[in-house]
Every structure is written in C-alpha cells, then in structure tokens.
Amino acid sequence: MLAGMWERALQLDVESDAVYVLLDPGDVDGAGEGAVHCYASWHASPPERYASSRSERVGRS
C-alpha cells in the first residue's frame, strides 16, 4: 500500500460496506491524472491501482 494514501486520498462512497474507492492526488501520471485505488476488506491483498478514473474496470470486482 502506498505510504500516506489513506490520509491524502478522497474516499468516494459506494453502495457497499466492504469496498473503498480512493482518488489519490499524490499518485499522478505525466498528464496529471490521479490514480484510483479500490480496496476490498475481504481481499487479502493491498488496494488495486488503476492509472485513471477513466479505467474501464474501476469499481468492478
């Protein structure tokens, strides 16, 4: 998990109590697009990173 991500990211509310979607302004690409991280508490893995909020699979588990 990226250091400091939980403190700086914007958490989006979704209709789930077990999945967190975070927009991370500290993790940007060359065009300035912030990465999106999806974390499911029931997965035994770190948050899944998407390079852009326009990524096709964001929020789909």
JSON list of N, CA and C in Angstrom, two decimals:
[
{"chain": "A", "resi": 1, "resn": "MET", "atom": "N", "xyz": [0.85, -1.17, 0.00]},
{"chain": "A", "resi": 1, "resn": "MET", "atom": "CA", "xyz": [0.00, 0.00, 0.00]},
{"chain": "A", "resi": 1, "resn": "MET", "atom": "C", "xyz": [0.90, 1.23, 0.00]},
{"chain": "A", "resi": 2, "resn": "LEU", "atom": "N", "xyz": [0.48, 2.25, -0.71]},
{"chain": "A", "resi": 2, "resn": "LEU", "atom": "CA", "xyz": [1.28, 3.46, -0.80]},
{"chain": "A", "resi": 2, "resn": "LEU", "atom": "C", "xyz": [1.27, 4.22, 0.52]},
{"chain": "A", "resi": 3, "resn": "ALA", "atom": "N", "xyz": [2.45, 4.64, 0.92]},
{"chain": "A", "resi": 3, "resn": "ALA", "atom": "CA", "xyz": [2.56, 5.40, 2.18]},
{"chain": "A", "resi": 3, "resn": "ALA", "atom": "C", "xyz": [1.77, 6.69, 2.10]},
{"chain": "A", "resi": 4, "resn": "GLY", "atom": "N", "xyz": [0.94, 6.94, 3.09]},
{"chain": "A", "resi": 4, "resn": "GLY", "atom": "CA", "xyz": [0.18, 8.19, 3.17]},
{"chain": "A", "resi": 4, "resn": "GLY", "atom": "C", "xyz": [-1.09, 8.23, 2.34]},
{"chain": "A", "resi": 5, "resn": "MET", "atom": "N", "xyz": [-1.35, 7.20, 1.56]},
{"chain": "A", "resi": 5, "resn": "MET", "atom": "CA", "xyz": [-2.51, 7.24, 0.66]},
{"chain": "A", "resi": 5, "resn": "MET", "atom": "C", "xyz": [-3.82, 7.44, 1.43]},
{"chain": "A", "resi": 6, "resn": "TRP", "atom": "N", "xyz": [-4.01, 6.77, 2.55]},
{"chain": "A", "resi": 6, "resn": "TRP", "atom": "CA", "xyz": [-5.27, 6.88, 3.29]},
{"chain": "A", "resi": 6, "resn": "TRP", "atom": "C", "xyz": [-5.47, 8.28, 3.85]},
{"chain": "A", "resi": 7, "resn": "GLU", "atom": "N", "xyz": [-4.40, 9.01, 4.12]},
{"chain": "A", "resi": 7, "resn": "GLU", "atom": "CA", "xyz": [-4.53, 10.36, 4.67]},
{"chain": "A", "resi": 7, "resn": "GLU", "atom": "C", "xyz": [-4.81, 11.41, 3.61]},
{"chain": "A", "resi": 8, "resn": "ARG", "atom": "N", "xyz": [-4.26, 11.24, 2.41]},
{"chain": "A", "resi": 8, "resn": "ARG", "atom": "CA", "xyz": [-4.37, 12.29, 1.39]},
{"chain": "A", "resi": 8, "resn": "ARG", "atom": "C", "xyz": [-5.46, 12.04, 0.35]},
{"chain": "A", "resi": 9, "resn": "ALA", "atom": "N", "xyz": [-5.93, 10.81, 0.21]},
{"chain": "A", "resi": 9, "resn": "ALA", "atom": "CA", "xyz": [-6.87, 10.48, -0.86]},
{"chain": "A", "resi": 9, "resn": "ALA", "atom": "C", "xyz": [-8.30, 10.88, -0.51]},
{"chain": "A", "resi": 10, "resn": "LEU", "atom": "N", "xyz": [-9.07, 11.11, -1.55]},
{"chain": "A", "resi": 10, "resn": "LEU", "atom": "CA", "xyz": [-10.50, 11.39, -1.41]},
{"chain": "A", "resi": 10, "resn": "LEU", "atom": "C", "xyz": [-11.24, 10.07, -1.49]},
{"chain": "A", "resi": 11, "resn": "GLN", "atom": "N", "xyz": [-11.98, 9.74, -0.44]},
{"chain": "A", "resi": 11, "resn": "GLN", "atom": "CA", "xyz": [-12.74, 8.49, -0.42]},
{"chain": "A", "resi": 11, "resn": "GLN", "atom": "C", "xyz": [-14.12, 8.73, -0.99]},
{"chain": "A", "resi": 12, "resn": "LEU", "atom": "N", "xyz": [-14.47, 7.93, -1.98]},
{"chain": "A", "resi": 12, "resn": "LEU", "atom": "CA", "xyz": [-15.80, 8.00, -2.58]},
{"chain": "A", "resi": 12, "resn": "LEU", "atom": "C", "xyz": [-16.70, 6.99, -1.90]},
{"chain": "A", "resi": 13, "resn": "ASP", "atom": "N", "xyz": [-17.91, 7.39, -1.60]},
{"chain": "A", "resi": 13, "resn": "ASP", "atom": "CA", "xyz": [-18.86, 6.46, -1.00]},
{"chain": "A", "resi": 13, "resn": "ASP", "atom": "C", "xyz": [-19.50, 5.64, -2.11]},
{"chain": "A", "resi": 14, "resn": "VAL", "atom": "N", "xyz": [-19.54, 4.35, -1.89]},
{"chain": "A", "resi": 14, "resn": "VAL", "atom": "CA", "xyz": [-20.19, 3.44, -2.82]},
{"chain": "A", "resi": 14, "resn": "VAL", "atom": "C", "xyz": [-21.22, 2.64, -2.03]},
{"chain": "A", "resi": 15, "resn": "GLU", "atom": "N", "xyz": [-22.11, 1.97, -2.72]},
{"chain": "A", "resi": 15, "resn": "GLU", "atom": "CA", "xyz": [-23.16, 1.21, -2.05]},
{"chain": "A", "resi": 15, "resn": "GLU", "atom": "C", "xyz": [-22.60, -0.12, -1.55]},
{"chain": "A", "resi": 16, "resn": "SER", "atom": "N", "xyz": [-21.63, -0.03, -0.69]},
{"chain": "A", "resi": 16, "resn": "SER", "atom": "CA", "xyz": [-21.01, -1.23, -0.13]},
{"chain": "A", "resi": 16, "resn": "SER", "atom": "C", "xyz": [-20.36, -0.86, 1.19]},
{"chain": "A", "resi": 17, "resn": "ASP", "atom": "N", "xyz": [-20.38, -1.76, 2.12]},
{"chain": "A", "resi": 17, "resn": "ASP", "atom": "CA", "xyz": [-19.70, -1.52, 3.38]},
{"chain": "A", "resi": 17, "resn": "ASP", "atom": "C", "xyz": [-18.35, -2.23, 3.41]},
{"chain": "A", "resi": 18, "resn": "ALA", "atom": "N", "xyz": [-17.97, -2.87, 2.31]},
{"chain": "A", "resi": 18, "resn": "ALA", "atom": "CA", "xyz": [-16.74, -3.65, 2.30]},
{"chain": "A", "resi": 18, "resn": "ALA", "atom": "C", "xyz": [-15.76, -3.23, 1.20]},
{"chain": "A", "resi": 19, "resn": "VAL", "atom": "N", "xyz": [-16.11, -2.22, 0.39]},
{"chain": "A", "resi": 19, "resn": "VAL", "atom": "CA", "xyz": [-15.23, -1.77, -0.69]},
{"chain": "A", "resi": 19, "resn": "VAL", "atom": "C", "xyz": [-15.02, -0.27, -0.55]},
{"chain": "A", "resi": 20, "resn": "TYR", "atom": "N", "xyz": [-13.77, 0.15, -0.65]},
{"chain": "A", "resi": 20, "resn": "TYR", "atom": "CA", "xyz": [-13.42, 1.56, -0.59]},
{"chain": "A", "resi": 20, "resn": "TYR", "atom": "C", "xyz": [-12.82, 1.97, -1.92]},
{"chain": "A", "resi": 21, "resn": "VAL", "atom": "N", "xyz": [-13.26, 3.11, -2.46]},
{"chain": "A", "resi": 21, "resn": "VAL", "atom": "CA", "xyz": [-12.71, 3.66, -3.69]},
{"chain": "A", "resi": 21, "resn": "VAL", "atom": "C", "xyz": [-12.06, 4.99, -3.32]},
{"chain": "A", "resi": 22, "resn": "LEU", "atom": "N", "xyz": [-10.78, 5.12, -3.64]},
{"chain": "A", "resi": 22, "resn": "LEU", "atom": "CA", "xyz": [-10.00, 6.29, -3.26]},
{"chain": "A", "resi": 22, "resn": "LEU", "atom": "C", "xyz": [-9.40, 6.97, -4.48]},
{"chain": "A", "resi": 23, "resn": "LEU", "atom": "N", "xyz": [-9.59, 8.27, -4.61]},
{"chain": "A", "resi": 23, "resn": "LEU", "atom": "CA", "xyz": [-8.91, 9.07, -5.64]},
{"chain": "A", "resi": 23, "resn": "LEU", "atom": "C", "xyz": [-7.67, 9.65, -4.98]},
{"chain": "A", "resi": 24, "resn": "ASP", "atom": "N", "xyz": [-6.50, 9.34, -5.53]},
{"chain": "A", "resi": 24, "resn": "ASP", "atom": "CA", "xyz": [-5.24, 9.70, -4.89]},
{"chain": "A", "resi": 24, "resn": "ASP", "atom": "C", "xyz": [-4.52, 10.81, -5.65]},
{"chain": "A", "resi": 25, "resn": "PRO", "atom": "N", "xyz": [-4.57, 12.06, -5.17]},
{"chain": "A", "resi": 25, "resn": "PRO", "atom": "CA", "xyz": [-3.90, 13.16, -5.85]},
{"chain": "A", "resi": 25, "resn": "PRO", "atom": "C", "xyz": [-2.37, 13.10, -5.71]},
{"chain": "A", "resi": 26, "resn": "GLY", "atom": "N", "xyz": [-1.88, 12.24, -4.84]},
{"chain": "A", "resi": 26, "resn": "GLY", "atom": "CA", "xyz": [-0.43, 12.09, -4.68]},
{"chain": "A", "resi": 26, "resn": "GLY", "atom": "C", "xyz": [0.16, 11.06, -5.61]},
{"chain": "A", "resi": 27, "resn": "ASP", "atom": "N", "xyz": [-0.65, 10.40, -6.42]},
{"chain": "A", "resi": 27, "resn": "ASP", "atom": "CA", "xyz": [-0.21, 9.36, -7.34]},
{"chain": "A", "resi": 27, "resn": "ASP", "atom": "C", "xyz": [-0.73, 9.73, -8.72]},
{"chain": "A", "resi": 28, "resn": "VAL", "atom": "N", "xyz": [0.02, 10.56, -9.44]},
{"chain": "A", "resi": 28, "resn": "VAL", "atom": "CA", "xyz": [-0.43, 11.06, -10.75]},
{"chain": "A", "resi": 28, "resn": "VAL", "atom": "C", "xyz": [0.49, 10.61, -11.87]},
{"chain": "A", "resi": 29, "resn": "ASP", "atom": "N", "xyz": [-0.07, 10.58, -13.08]},
{"chain": "A", "resi": 29, "resn": "ASP", "atom": "CA", "xyz": [0.73, 10.24, -14.25]},
{"chain": "A", "resi": 29, "resn": "ASP", "atom": "C", "xyz": [1.28, 11.52, -14.89]},
{"chain": "A", "resi": 30, "resn": "GLY", "atom": "N", "xyz": [1.92, 11.40, -16.02]},
{"chain": "A", "resi": 30, "resn": "GLY", "atom": "CA", "xyz": [2.53, 12.54, -16.70]},
{"chain": "A", "resi": 30, "resn": "GLY", "atom": "C", "xyz": [1.53, 13.59, -17.14]},
{"chain": "A", "resi": 31, "resn": "ALA", "atom": "N", "xyz": [0.28, 13.21, -17.33]},
{"chain": "A", "resi": 31, "resn": "ALA", "atom": "CA", "xyz": [-0.76, 14.15, -17.75]},
{"chain": "A", "resi": 31, "resn": "ALA", "atom": "C", "xyz": [-1.48, 14.78, -16.56]},
{"chain": "A", "resi": 32, "resn": "GLY", "atom": "N", "xyz": [-1.06, 14.42, -15.35]},
{"chain": "A", "resi": 32, "resn": "GLY", "atom": "CA", "xyz": [-1.69, 14.97, -14.16]},
{"chain": "A", "resi": 32, "resn": "GLY", "atom": "C", "xyz": [-2.94, 14.24, -13.70]},
{"chain": "A", "resi": 33, "resn": "GLU", "atom": "N", "xyz": [-3.22, 13.10, -14.31]},
{"chain": "A", "resi": 33, "resn": "GLU", "atom": "CA", "xyz": [-4.40, 12.30, -13.94]},
{"chain": "A", "resi": 33, "resn": "GLU", "atom": "C", "xyz": [-4.10, 11.51, -12.67]},
{"chain": "A", "resi": 34, "resn": "GLY", "atom": "N", "xyz": [-4.94, 11.67, -11.67]},
{"chain": "A", "resi": 34, "resn": "GLY", "atom": "CA", "xyz": [-4.76, 10.96, -10.41]},
{"chain": "A", "resi": 34, "resn": "GLY", "atom": "C", "xyz": [-5.18, 9.51, -10.50]},
{"chain": "A", "resi": 35, "resn": "ALA", "atom": "N", "xyz": [-4.47, 8.65, -9.81]},
{"chain": "A", "resi": 35, "resn": "ALA", "atom": "CA", "xyz": [-4.80, 7.22, -9.80]},
{"chain": "A", "resi": 35, "resn": "ALA", "atom": "C", "xyz": [-6.00, 6.95, -8.89]},
{"chain": "A", "resi": 36, "resn": "VAL", "atom": "N", "xyz": [-6.66, 5.85, -9.15]},
{"chain": "A", "resi": 36, "resn": "VAL", "atom": "CA", "xyz": [-7.77, 5.39, -8.34]},
{"chain": "A", "resi": 36, "resn": "VAL", "atom": "C", "xyz": [-7.34, 4.07, -7.71]},
{"chain": "A", "resi": 37, "resn": "HIS", "atom": "N", "xyz": [-7.64, 3.92, -6.43]},
{"chain": "A", "resi": 37, "resn": "HIS", "atom": "CA", "xyz": [-7.33, 2.68, -5.73]},
{"chain": "A", "resi": 37, "resn": "HIS", "atom": "C", "xyz": [-8.62, 2.11, -5.17]},
{"chain": "A", "resi": 38, "resn": "CYS", "atom": "N", "xyz": [-8.85, 0.83, -5.39]},
{"chain": "A", "resi": 38, "resn": "CYS", "atom": "CA", "xyz": [-10.03, 0.15, -4.85]},
{"chain": "A", "resi": 38, "resn": "CYS", "atom": "C", "xyz": [-9.55, -0.89, -3.85]},
{"chain": "A", "resi": 39, "resn": "TYR", "atom": "N", "xyz": [-10.10, -0.82, -2.66]},
{"chain": "A", "resi": 39, "resn": "TYR", "atom": "CA", "xyz": [-9.73, -1.75, -1.60]},
{"chain": "A", "resi": 39, "resn": "TYR", "atom": "C", "xyz": [-10.97, -2.47, -1.11]},
{"chain": "A", "resi": 40, "resn": "ALA", "atom": "N", "xyz": [-10.91, -3.79, -1.15]},
{"chain": "A", "resi": 40, "resn": "ALA", "atom": "CA", "xyz": [-11.99, -4.62, -0.61]},
{"chain": "A", "resi": 40, "resn": "ALA", "atom": "C", "xyz": [-11.47, -5.28, 0.65]},
{"chain": "A", "resi": 41, "resn": "SER", "atom": "N", "xyz": [-12.13, -5.03, 1.76]},
{"chain": "A", "resi": 41, "resn": "SER", "atom": "CA", "xyz": [-11.65, -5.54, 3.04]},
{"chain": "A", "resi": 41, "resn": "SER", "atom": "C", "xyz": [-11.62, -7.06, 3.10]},
{"chain": "A", "resi": 42, "resn": "TRP", "atom": "N", "xyz": [-12.39, -7.71, 2.28]},
{"chain": "A", "resi": 42, "resn": "TRP", "atom": "CA", "xyz": [-12.43, -9.17, 2.29]},
{"chain": "A", "resi": 42, "resn": "TRP", "atom": "C", "xyz": [-11.35, -9.79, 1.41]},
{"chain": "A", "resi": 43, "resn": "HIS", "atom": "N", "xyz": [-10.60, -8.97, 0.65]},
{"chain": "A", "resi": 43, "resn": "HIS", "atom": "CA", "xyz": [-9.45, -9.47, -0.12]},
{"chain": "A", "resi": 43, "resn": "HIS", "atom": "C", "xyz": [-8.23, -9.44, 0.79]},
{"chain": "A", "resi": 44, "resn": "ALA", "atom": "N", "xyz": [-7.41, -10.43, 0.68]},
{"chain": "A", "resi": 44, "resn": "ALA", "atom": "CA", "xyz": [-6.17, -10.46, 1.46]},
{"chain": "A", "resi": 44, "resn": "ALA", "atom": "C", "xyz": [-5.05, -9.90, 0.59]},
{"chain": "A", "resi": 45, "resn": "SER", "atom": "N", "xyz": [-5.26, -8.67, 0.10]},
{"chain": "A", "resi": 45, "resn": "SER", "atom": "CA", "xyz": [-4.27, -8.04, -0.77]},
{"chain": "A", "resi": 45, "resn": "SER", "atom": "C", "xyz": [-4.37, -6.52, -0.63]},
{"chain": "A", "resi": 46, "resn": "PRO", "atom": "N", "xyz": [-3.31, -5.83, -1.05]},
{"chain": "A", "resi": 46, "resn": "PRO", "atom": "CA", "xyz": [-3.36, -4.37, -0.99]},
{"chain": "A", "resi": 46, "resn": "PRO", "atom": "C", "xyz": [-4.38, -3.81, -1.98]},
{"chain": "A", "resi": 47, "resn": "PRO", "atom": "N", "xyz": [-4.69, -2.52, -1.89]},
{"chain": "A", "resi": 47, "resn": "PRO", "atom": "CA", "xyz": [-5.64, -1.92, -2.83]},
{"chain": "A", "resi": 47, "resn": "PRO", "atom": "C", "xyz": [-5.21, -2.11, -4.29]},
{"chain": "A", "resi": 48, "resn": "GLU", "atom": "N", "xyz": [-6.19, -2.33, -5.16]},
{"chain": "A", "resi": 48, "resn": "GLU", "atom": "CA", "xyz": [-5.92, -2.46, -6.58]},
{"chain": "A", "resi": 48, "resn": "GLU", "atom": "C", "xyz": [-5.82, -1.07, -7.19]},
{"chain": "A", "resi": 49, "resn": "ARG", "atom": "N", "xyz": [-4.75, -0.82, -7.95]},
{"chain": "A", "resi": 49, "resn": "ARG", "atom": "CA", "xyz": [-4.50, 0.50, -8.51]},
{"chain": "A", "resi": 49, "resn": "ARG", "atom": "C", "xyz": [-4.94, 0.57, -9.96]},
{"chain": "A", "resi": 50, "resn": "TYR", "atom": "N", "xyz": [-5.61, 1.67, -10.31]},
{"chain": "A", "resi": 50, "resn": "TYR", "atom": "CA", "xyz": [-5.98, 1.97, -11.68]},
{"chain": "A", "resi": 50, "resn": "TYR", "atom": "C", "xyz": [-5.33, 3.30, -12.02]},
{"chain": "A", "resi": 51, "resn": "ALA", "atom": "N", "xyz": [-4.70, 3.38, -13.18]},
{"chain": "A", "resi": 51, "resn": "ALA", "atom": "CA", "xyz": [-3.95, 4.58, -13.56]},
{"chain": "A", "resi": 51, "resn": "ALA", "atom": "C", "xyz": [-4.84, 5.80, -13.71]},
{"chain": "A", "resi": 52, "resn": "SER", "atom": "N", "xyz": [-6.12, 5.61, -13.94]},
{"chain": "A", "resi": 52, "resn": "SER", "atom": "CA", "xyz": [-7.01, 6.72, -14.22]},
{"chain": "A", "resi": 52, "resn": "SER", "atom": "C", "xyz": [-8.42, 6.42, -13.72]},
{"chain": "A", "resi": 53, "resn": "SER", "atom": "N", "xyz": [-9.17, 7.46, -13.43]},
{"chain": "A", "resi": 53, "resn": "SER", "atom": "CA", "xyz": [-10.57, 7.27, -13.06]},
{"chain": "A", "resi": 53, "resn": "SER", "atom": "C", "xyz": [-11.39, 6.84, -14.27]},
{"chain": "A", "resi": 54, "resn": "ARG", "atom": "N", "xyz": [-10.79, 6.95, -15.45]},
{"chain": "A", "resi": 54, "resn": "ARG", "atom": "CA", "xyz": [-11.47, 6.52, -16.67]},
{"chain": "A", "resi": 54, "resn": "ARG", "atom": "C", "xyz": [-11.18, 5.06, -17.00]},
{"chain": "A", "resi": 55, "resn": "SER", "atom": "N", "xyz": [-10.42, 4.38, -16.15]},
{"chain": "A", "resi": 55, "resn": "SER", "atom": "CA", "xyz": [-10.14, 2.97, -16.38]},
{"chain": "A", "resi": 55, "resn": "SER", "atom": "C", "xyz": [-11.43, 2.18, -16.42]},
{"chain": "A", "resi": 56, "resn": "GLU", "atom": "N", "xyz": [-11.52, 1.25, -17.32]},
{"chain": "A", "resi": 56, "resn": "GLU", "atom": "CA", "xyz": [-12.76, 0.53, -17.55]},
{"chain": "A", "resi": 56, "resn": "GLU", "atom": "C", "xyz": [-13.21, -0.32, -16.37]},
{"chain": "A", "resi": 57, "resn": "ARG", "atom": "N", "xyz": [-12.29, -0.84, -15.59]},
{"chain": "A", "resi": 57, "resn": "ARG", "atom": "CA", "xyz": [-12.66, -1.75, -14.50]},
{"chain": "A", "resi": 57, "resn": "ARG", "atom": "C", "xyz": [-12.78, -1.10, -13.14]},
{"chain": "A", "resi": 58, "resn": "VAL", "atom": "N", "xyz": [-12.65, 0.18, -13.03]},
{"chain": "A", "resi": 58, "resn": "VAL", "atom": "CA", "xyz": [-12.72, 0.84, -11.72]},
{"chain": "A", "resi": 58, "resn": "VAL", "atom": "C", "xyz": [-14.06, 0.53, -11.05]},
{"chain": "A", "resi": 59, "resn": "GLY", "atom": "N", "xyz": [-13.97, 0.03, -9.84]},
{"chain": "A", "resi": 59, "resn": "GLY", "atom": "CA", "xyz": [-15.17, -0.25, -9.06]},
{"chain": "A", "resi": 59, "resn": "GLY", "atom": "C", "xyz": [-15.87, -1.54, -9.38]},
{"chain": "A", "resi": 60, "resn": "ARG", "atom": "N", "xyz": [-15.34, -2.29, -10.33]},
{"chain": "A", "resi": 60, "resn": "ARG", "atom": "CA", "xyz": [-15.97, -3.57, -10.68]},
{"chain": "A", "resi": 60, "resn": "ARG", "atom": "C", "xyz": [-15.09, -4.69, -10.15]},
{"chain": "A", "resi": 61, "resn": "SER", "atom": "N", "xyz": [-15.59, -5.44, -9.21]},
{"chain": "A", "resi": 61, "resn": "SER", "atom": "CA", "xyz": [-14.81, -6.54, -8.64]},
{"chain": "A", "resi": 61, "resn": "SER", "atom": "C", "xyz": [-15.38, -7.86, -9.07]}
]
